[in-house]
Amino acid sequence: MQARWAVKVFTGLSLLPPKKNMLEVIESERRRKMKCIPCPRKAALQVDYIPYLDFMAEQVGVRPNIFSLLLRDPVLWVKVFLGPCTPYQYRLTGPGKWSGARRAILTQWDRVAQPFRTREVPEPDKQPLVLFSLWLLISAGAVTIAIVRYKNDLAPVLQGVARVLDQSKIFLLDFTFWSR
């Protein structure tokens, strides 16, 4: 974007703002950045990407008109307005207009996802559900033996489980109170 603006200035198609205005903008930007960027050295180098590109595009004459884009091409408007800010949108209109910019904007997410689709992974064969697997049989047998062996002593065990659940409920209520 900077190169496009520089070419317009060098060829005389665009003029730089007056020196006084440029110094005022630099000073106001410096003051604003000092509030949000703690390191003064880095503050001079940092710029907000989207406002900077919009400013440069306005100077070059390639900033897309969002309202006319909404009326002309609603699908593209959604991608430009709600999608990521990419340099393609500054190639839709004005000098240096590119006929492939619309297609590039509409397919930009395909290019982002493409590296993650390196190969097609085959679906695994579904194993038939075995109701009586070895694990299930062992667990059921252990529970049955415990009930038969301790049928008279089962009530105190269940009361102990109920007591543990009540204590854990109090803990969980306290935990949910603190997590809010």
Coordinates of C-alpha atoms in Angstrom, one line a residue, residues 64-145:
P64 CA -13.7 0.0 -0.9
N65 CA -17.1 1.8 -0.3
I66 CA -18.8 -0.6 2.1
F67 CA -22.3 0.7 1.4
S68 CA -22.0 0.4 -2.4
L69 CA -20.5 -3.0 -1.9
L70 CA -23.6 -4.0 0.1
L71 CA -25.9 -2.9 -2.6
R72 CA -23.9 -4.3 -5.5
D73 CA -22.6 -7.6 -4.1
P74 CA -24.0 -8.7 -0.7
V75 CA -22.0 -12.0 -0.6
L76 CA -18.8 -10.1 -1.1
W77 CA -19.9 -7.4 1.4
V78 CA -20.3 -10.1 4.1
K79 CA -16.8 -11.4 3.5
V80 CA -15.3 -8.0 3.5
F81 CA -17.3 -6.5 6.4
L82 CA -17.3 -9.5 8.7
G83 CA -14.2 -11.4 7.5
P84 CA -10.5 -10.8 8.1
C85 CA -8.9 -7.7 6.8
T86 CA -6.8 -8.8 3.8
P87 CA -5.0 -6.8 1.1
Y88 CA -7.3 -8.2 -1.6
Q89 CA -10.1 -5.9 -0.6
Y90 CA -8.0 -2.9 -1.6
R91 CA -7.7 -4.3 -5.1
L92 CA -11.5 -4.3 -5.7
T93 CA -11.7 -0.6 -6.9
G94 CA -9.4 2.2 -8.0
P95 CA -6.0 2.2 -9.6
G96 CA -4.4 -1.2 -9.7
K97 CA -7.8 -2.9 -9.6
W98 CA -7.5 -6.7 -9.9
S99 CA -10.2 -8.8 -11.5
G100 CA -9.3 -11.8 -9.3
A101 CA -9.7 -9.9 -6.0
R102 CA -13.4 -10.9 -5.6
R103 CA -12.6 -14.6 -6.1
A104 CA -9.6 -14.3 -3.8
I105 CA -11.7 -12.8 -1.0
L106 CA -14.5 -15.4 -1.4
T107 CA -12.0 -18.3 -1.3
Q108 CA -9.5 -17.1 1.3
W109 CA -10.7 -19.5 4.0
D110 CA -10.2 -22.4 1.6
R111 CA -6.5 -21.4 1.3
V112 CA -6.2 -21.2 5.1
A113 CA -7.7 -24.7 5.6
Q114 CA -5.9 -26.4 2.7
P115 CA -2.6 -27.1 4.4
F116 CA -4.5 -29.0 7.1
R117 CA -6.1 -31.3 4.5
T118 CA -2.9 -33.2 3.5
R119 CA -4.5 -36.6 3.0
E120 CA -7.9 -38.3 3.3
V121 CA -8.1 -40.4 6.4
P122 CA -10.2 -43.5 5.9
E123 CA -13.1 -44.1 8.3
P124 CA -12.3 -46.9 10.8
D125 CA -14.3 -50.1 10.5
K126 CA -17.0 -50.1 13.1
Q127 CA -16.6 -53.0 15.5
P128 CA -19.9 -54.8 16.4
L129 CA -21.1 -53.9 19.9
V130 CA -20.4 -56.8 22.2
L131 CA -22.7 -56.6 25.2
F132 CA -20.9 -59.3 27.1
S133 CA -17.3 -58.3 26.7
L134 CA -14.8 -59.6 29.2
W135 CA -14.7 -56.3 31.1
L136 CA -18.5 -56.2 31.5
L137 CA -18.5 -59.8 32.7
I138 CA -15.8 -59.3 35.2
S139 CA -17.5 -56.1 36.6
A140 CA -20.9 -57.7 36.8
G141 CA -19.4 -60.7 38.5
A142 CA -17.6 -58.6 41.1
V143 CA -20.7 -56.6 41.9
T144 CA -22.8 -59.8 42.2
I145 CA -20.2 -61.4 44.5

